[in-house]
Amino acid sequence: MAPLPVAIFRGLSPTFQWPVKLCLYNTVVVYVLSVITGNVSQVDRVWTFLPTIYTAYFALLPLWPTKPTLFFAPYVPETVHPDLVQQYSPRALLMFGLVFIWMCRLSYNTWRRGLFNLNDEDYRWAVLRQKIPTWLFQVTNLVFIAFIQNVILFLLGVPTQIAAVQQPKSLSTSDYVLATLALLDIATEFVADNQQYSFQTYKRTGVHDKNDWPGARIQWTPADAKRGFVTRGLWAWSRHPNFFCEQSFWVIINLMPLLAPESPTLAPLSLNNITPIWPLLPSIVLCSLFFSSTAFTEGISMSKYPEGYSAYRSRVSMFVPFLTPVWGLLLQLQGKKEQVERLVYGQDIDTVGEAKKTQ
C-alpha cells in the first residue's frame, strides 16, 4: 500500500498534480528563505506571479507535454481526459488574459514601491513580532505566511481549471459582461494605487509629482500630509479602495465559469446545505484573508492617528463605497457629521495640528 501522502496525490485530478507540486515546493522554498534571511516577506515577492502561473497552466493545457522536460517544468499526465489536451477553452483563455493584466498592474505597483527588494519586509510583520512570543511567530511563519498563503495563491487558479474542464465552444454573454467588469475593476484599482502612491510621495517630499498618472493628479495640501493618511479621491469613498477592487476582481474570476451555461454552474443556496458554496471557496478564502489583514493594518493606523483615523473609520466604509453615504447619514442624525468631516477632509492645517497634538 502506498504511503498516505502518495495515495492522496495520486487521487488528485490529473490537472491538479503539477500545480499542487509547485505549491508545495514554493511553500518549502519561501519558508527556508525566511528562516535563512530572517525576512518573512518572501511569499510577497511571488504573490504577483503565482496566480498567473497557475491560471496559465490550466488555460494552456494542450501546450504542455505528458512528462516534465525540465525540473518542475509544467506537464499534463497521460491520464487526463483527451479533450482537455486537444482543444483550448476560450473561457479559460479569456480568464488568463484578465489575470495577466492583473499581474502587470500589481507587478508595476510592487516594483515602484521597492517591494521586490530582497531586504524589504512588510512592516506589519515587525509589529506582529513585538506582540507575540518568538516561538509563536515562527509557527505563524510556517503555517500562515508560508503554507496558507501559498494555498490561497493556488486556489486563485482553480476557477480557470473549472473553465478548462467545461470546454465551451464559444464565449457566453456572462463571459463578456464579467470580463468588462473585471477590466473596469483593474482600472479602478490602478487609479487607487496611483492616488496612494502620489499621496505618500507628497507626504514624504512635500512636492507634487508632475509625472503622476491621470486620476492621481490631486493637489495635496500640507493639511493632508499632516493628517498622515489619504482621505481624498477614491479614498474618500472607501478606506481601502485598492483592497475592495482586489477582492472584487477575484470574485469576478471565480464567477466566470459558475455563471456560464455549461456545467458546473452556481447551485441555488440553501440554509440547510452549504455544499453549493464550495465552488466559491477561492474568493471566500481570499476575502477572509483581506478582512483579517486589513483589520490588523487598521489597528496599526489607529495607534498612529487615534483621533483622525477613528473619525475616518466612522465616516468612510472599510471596503464598499456604497456604504459611505449611509455612514454620513448616520453621523448627520447623531449631529456629529460636521465635526468628523473636519478631521477627515478638513484643510485647516491648524485644526489638523490640534487633532494630532491630542494624540
XYZ file of C-alpha atoms in Angstrom:
359
model
C 0.000 0.000 0.000
C 1.327 3.439 -0.943
C 2.066 5.971 1.844
C -0.873 8.266 2.629
C 0.637 11.437 1.040
C 1.367 9.492 -2.163
C -2.113 7.989 -2.170
C -3.668 11.443 -1.716
C -1.532 12.857 -4.522
C -2.496 10.025 -6.876
C -6.148 10.670 -6.007
C -5.959 14.242 -7.287
C -7.442 15.196 -10.611
C -4.608 14.834 -13.162
C -4.826 18.538 -13.980
C -4.051 19.394 -10.331
C -0.936 17.256 -9.904
C 1.670 19.690 -11.257
C 0.093 22.815 -9.641
C -0.006 21.045 -6.236
C 3.659 20.096 -6.630
C 4.512 23.723 -7.418
C 2.502 24.946 -4.422
C 4.255 22.594 -2.002
C 7.681 23.291 -3.483
C 7.186 27.045 -3.246
C 5.974 26.701 0.350
C 9.205 24.945 1.316
C 11.389 27.431 -0.562
C 9.821 30.600 0.886
C 9.880 29.167 4.402
C 13.544 28.126 4.207
C 14.492 31.516 2.745
C 12.572 33.294 5.507
C 14.482 31.350 8.163
C 17.867 31.932 6.499
C 17.342 35.649 5.869
C 15.140 36.487 8.857
C 12.771 38.144 6.372
C 9.301 36.554 6.229
C 8.062 38.525 3.208
C 9.462 36.034 0.687
C 5.987 34.968 -0.457
C 5.133 38.621 -1.177
C 7.699 38.663 -3.986
C 5.938 35.844 -5.836
C 2.365 36.928 -4.994
C 2.145 38.880 -8.255
C 3.240 35.908 -10.378
C 1.923 32.650 -8.912
C -1.818 33.169 -9.612
C -0.886 33.929 -13.220
C 1.306 30.822 -13.442
C -1.483 28.588 -12.136
C -4.016 30.260 -14.428
C -1.716 29.938 -17.441
C -1.180 26.255 -16.714
C -4.913 25.492 -16.724
C -5.701 27.754 -19.702
C -2.896 26.279 -21.837
C -3.315 22.571 -21.063
C -2.920 21.480 -24.723
C 0.500 23.168 -24.741
C 2.136 21.027 -22.066
C 3.929 17.684 -22.617
C 2.874 14.496 -20.835
C 6.173 14.343 -18.940
C 8.311 17.132 -17.430
C 11.185 18.107 -19.711
C 12.990 20.111 -17.015
C 12.910 20.253 -13.226
C 9.466 21.457 -12.251
C 8.557 22.247 -15.852
C 4.778 22.048 -16.386
C 3.308 18.842 -17.766
C -0.079 17.135 -18.093
C -0.293 13.480 -17.018
C -1.333 10.978 -19.689
C -4.407 10.117 -17.613
C -6.038 13.484 -18.296
C -9.185 13.479 -20.466
C -8.186 13.702 -24.169
C -10.480 16.673 -24.858
C -8.546 18.834 -22.379
C -5.274 18.440 -24.270
C -6.712 18.612 -27.778
C -8.504 21.946 -27.708
C -8.286 25.202 -25.788
C -11.157 26.564 -23.721
C -11.977 30.125 -24.916
C -13.276 30.969 -21.437
C -10.070 29.787 -19.763
C -8.005 31.794 -22.267
C -10.081 34.899 -21.532
C -9.555 34.416 -17.806
C -5.820 34.009 -18.366
C -5.755 37.289 -20.300
C -7.534 39.110 -17.475
C -5.255 37.643 -14.815
C -2.191 38.578 -16.904
C -3.361 42.224 -16.984
C -3.949 42.000 -13.208
C -0.374 40.741 -12.795
C 1.062 43.638 -14.820
C -0.758 46.197 -12.650
C 0.291 44.598 -9.376
C 3.889 43.993 -10.509
C 4.244 47.636 -11.520
C 2.914 48.870 -8.191
C 5.118 46.416 -6.293
C 8.195 47.449 -8.274
C 7.793 51.208 -7.819
C 7.283 50.755 -4.079
C 10.553 48.798 -3.900
C 8.900 45.649 -2.568
C 10.864 43.362 -4.913
C 13.954 44.378 -2.921
C 15.158 41.231 -1.151
C 15.796 43.241 2.016
C 12.273 44.664 2.178
C 9.794 43.193 4.656
C 6.125 44.046 5.204
C 6.071 46.480 8.147
C 3.184 44.575 9.710
C 5.377 41.565 10.467
C 7.703 43.743 12.562
C 4.673 44.872 14.564
C 3.466 41.285 14.989
C 6.936 40.176 16.180
C 6.662 42.639 19.058
C 3.193 41.435 20.057
C 3.716 37.654 20.290
C 6.436 35.273 21.586
C 9.227 34.290 19.182
C 8.158 30.636 19.002
C 4.586 31.629 18.119
C 5.808 33.965 15.397
C 7.808 31.091 13.881
C 4.703 28.904 13.926
C 2.790 31.723 12.238
C 5.556 31.995 9.665
C 5.353 28.303 8.776
C 1.605 27.750 8.975
C 0.153 31.049 7.759
C 2.800 33.088 5.930
C 4.469 30.223 4.055
C 1.814 27.491 3.764
C -1.667 29.041 3.906
C -0.797 31.991 1.678
C 0.637 29.632 -0.945
C -2.522 27.541 -0.780
C -4.582 30.709 -1.362
C -2.466 31.565 -4.407
C -3.085 28.045 -5.738
C -6.833 28.352 -5.138
C -6.956 31.512 -7.249
C -6.146 29.360 -10.278
C -8.919 26.822 -9.630
C -11.709 28.790 -11.406
C -9.662 28.609 -14.614
C -9.353 24.843 -14.168
C -13.159 24.655 -13.998
C -13.388 26.759 -17.172
C -10.877 24.486 -18.917
C -12.890 21.386 -17.992
C -16.131 22.984 -19.228
C -14.736 23.136 -22.787
C -17.215 25.725 -24.154
C -17.239 26.126 -27.922
C -17.553 29.901 -27.624
C -17.844 32.652 -25.035
C -21.238 33.329 -23.475
C -22.930 36.623 -22.621
C -21.882 36.262 -18.982
C -18.230 35.988 -20.080
C -18.382 39.316 -21.929
C -20.191 41.066 -19.085
C -17.875 39.770 -16.356
C -14.750 40.432 -18.431
C -15.847 44.041 -18.900
C -16.427 44.396 -15.161
C -13.017 42.854 -14.480
C -11.274 45.371 -16.752
C -13.111 48.275 -15.110
C -12.140 46.850 -11.736
C -8.440 46.664 -12.681
C -8.549 50.237 -13.999
C -10.165 51.486 -10.784
C -7.610 49.671 -8.649
C -4.828 51.200 -10.742
C -6.227 54.671 -10.006
C -6.464 53.860 -6.274
C -2.844 52.637 -6.241
C -1.690 55.766 -8.043
C -3.541 58.072 -5.664
C -1.995 56.323 -2.672
C 1.480 56.480 -4.227
C 1.032 60.159 -5.146
C -0.064 60.998 -1.593
C 2.808 59.108 0.032
C 5.276 60.839 -2.302
C 3.897 64.263 -1.382
C 3.807 63.365 2.304
C 7.485 62.370 2.163
C 8.803 65.193 -0.065
C 6.222 67.990 0.142
C 6.378 68.252 -3.656
C 3.707 67.422 -6.246
C 4.997 64.946 -8.827
C 4.326 66.275 -12.323
C 4.504 62.716 -13.675
C 1.560 61.424 -11.662
C -0.815 59.227 -13.626
C -4.199 60.644 -14.709
C -6.675 60.245 -11.871
C -3.925 60.766 -9.287
C -3.108 64.405 -10.009
C -4.664 65.620 -6.791
C -3.422 68.867 -5.295
C -2.411 67.538 -1.895
C -2.049 70.128 0.845
C 0.063 70.461 3.996
C -3.107 69.629 5.948
C -3.412 66.321 4.037
C 0.207 65.480 4.796
C -0.149 66.402 8.473
C -3.241 64.204 8.756
C -0.946 61.291 7.845
C -3.247 59.163 5.691
C -5.046 59.695 2.397
C -8.725 60.709 2.511
C -9.251 62.211 -0.944
C -10.071 60.777 -4.362
C -11.313 57.198 -4.215
C -10.131 57.081 -0.618
C -12.938 59.459 0.333
C -15.379 56.692 -0.588
C -13.552 53.632 0.700
C -10.824 53.334 3.324
C -9.214 50.673 1.126
C -10.443 51.062 -2.467
C -7.497 49.053 -3.775
C -8.353 46.126 -1.487
C -12.022 46.381 -2.446
C -11.099 46.148 -6.132
C -8.662 43.291 -5.477
C -11.336 41.205 -3.816
C -13.912 42.154 -6.455
C -11.578 41.074 -9.255
C -11.126 37.563 -7.886
C -14.836 37.243 -7.140
C -15.475 38.041 -10.806
C -12.888 35.479 -11.922
C -14.449 32.936 -9.568
C -17.922 33.589 -11.014
C -16.972 33.366 -14.697
C -17.230 29.555 -15.004
C -20.038 29.335 -12.445
C -22.365 31.773 -14.227
C -21.703 30.216 -17.639
C -24.334 27.951 -19.242
C -22.043 24.917 -19.105
C -21.874 22.664 -16.036
C -20.866 23.065 -13.268
C -22.954 26.136 -12.573
C -23.579 28.009 -9.344
C -26.224 25.991 -7.488
C -29.044 27.718 -5.568
C -28.127 28.461 -1.967
C -29.924 26.631 0.830
C -29.955 27.328 4.546
C -29.822 23.589 5.168
C -26.996 22.754 2.766
C -23.685 24.606 2.424
C -22.440 22.395 -0.440
C -23.340 24.976 -3.154
C -20.832 27.476 -1.739
C -17.789 25.243 -2.229
C -17.191 26.433 -5.819
C -16.838 29.920 -4.317
C -14.054 28.789 -1.960
C -11.222 30.705 -3.746
C -12.928 34.091 -3.385
C -14.287 33.315 0.099
C -10.812 32.430 1.395
C -9.210 35.471 -0.250
C -11.835 37.859 1.135
C -11.363 36.356 4.604
C -7.621 36.989 4.331
C -8.143 40.589 3.248
C -10.639 41.298 6.012
C -8.343 39.960 8.745
C -5.181 41.597 7.387
C -6.995 44.914 6.871
C -8.295 44.835 10.449
C -4.707 44.306 11.656
C -3.445 47.127 9.417
C -6.106 49.497 10.714
C -5.125 48.641 14.265
C -1.641 49.946 13.444
C -3.103 53.079 11.842
C -5.277 53.682 14.915
C -2.184 53.597 17.123
C -0.515 56.242 14.925
C -3.512 58.533 14.391
C -6.053 57.683 17.126
C -8.367 60.655 16.707
C -8.082 61.219 12.976
C -8.295 57.589 11.920
C -11.129 56.910 14.321
C -13.060 59.724 12.631
C -12.143 58.297 9.214
C -13.484 54.879 10.212
C -16.760 56.372 11.384
C -17.212 58.384 8.176
C -15.953 56.071 5.399
C -16.707 52.401 4.746
C -13.845 49.907 5.061
C -14.351 48.474 1.565
C -17.745 49.032 -0.074
C -18.035 52.663 -1.295
C -21.836 52.498 -1.500
C -21.996 52.306 2.296
C -20.097 55.564 2.842
C -23.169 57.797 2.248
C -25.002 55.645 4.794
C -22.300 56.294 7.395
C -22.581 60.012 6.609
C -26.344 59.918 7.134
C -25.935 58.161 10.486
C -23.429 60.792 11.619
C -25.826 63.511 10.450
C -28.600 62.034 12.575
C -26.227 61.968 15.561
C -25.182 65.575 14.989
C -21.522 64.563 14.542
C -21.052 64.809 10.780
C -19.544 68.313 10.639
C -17.051 67.575 13.429
C -15.982 64.240 11.914
C -15.628 65.637 8.396
C -13.455 68.456 9.713
C -10.997 65.818 10.935
C -11.282 63.617 7.847
C -11.446 66.121 4.978
C -10.644 69.476 6.597
C -7.976 71.690 5.014
C -7.378 73.892 8.061
C -3.810 72.923 8.967
C -4.191 74.340 12.473
C -7.225 72.146 13.120
C -5.370 69.068 11.895
C -2.390 70.065 14.005
C -4.536 70.393 17.115
C -6.005 66.967 16.420
C -2.535 65.473 16.265
C -1.440 67.228 19.465
C -4.170 65.426 21.337
C -2.738 62.113 20.179
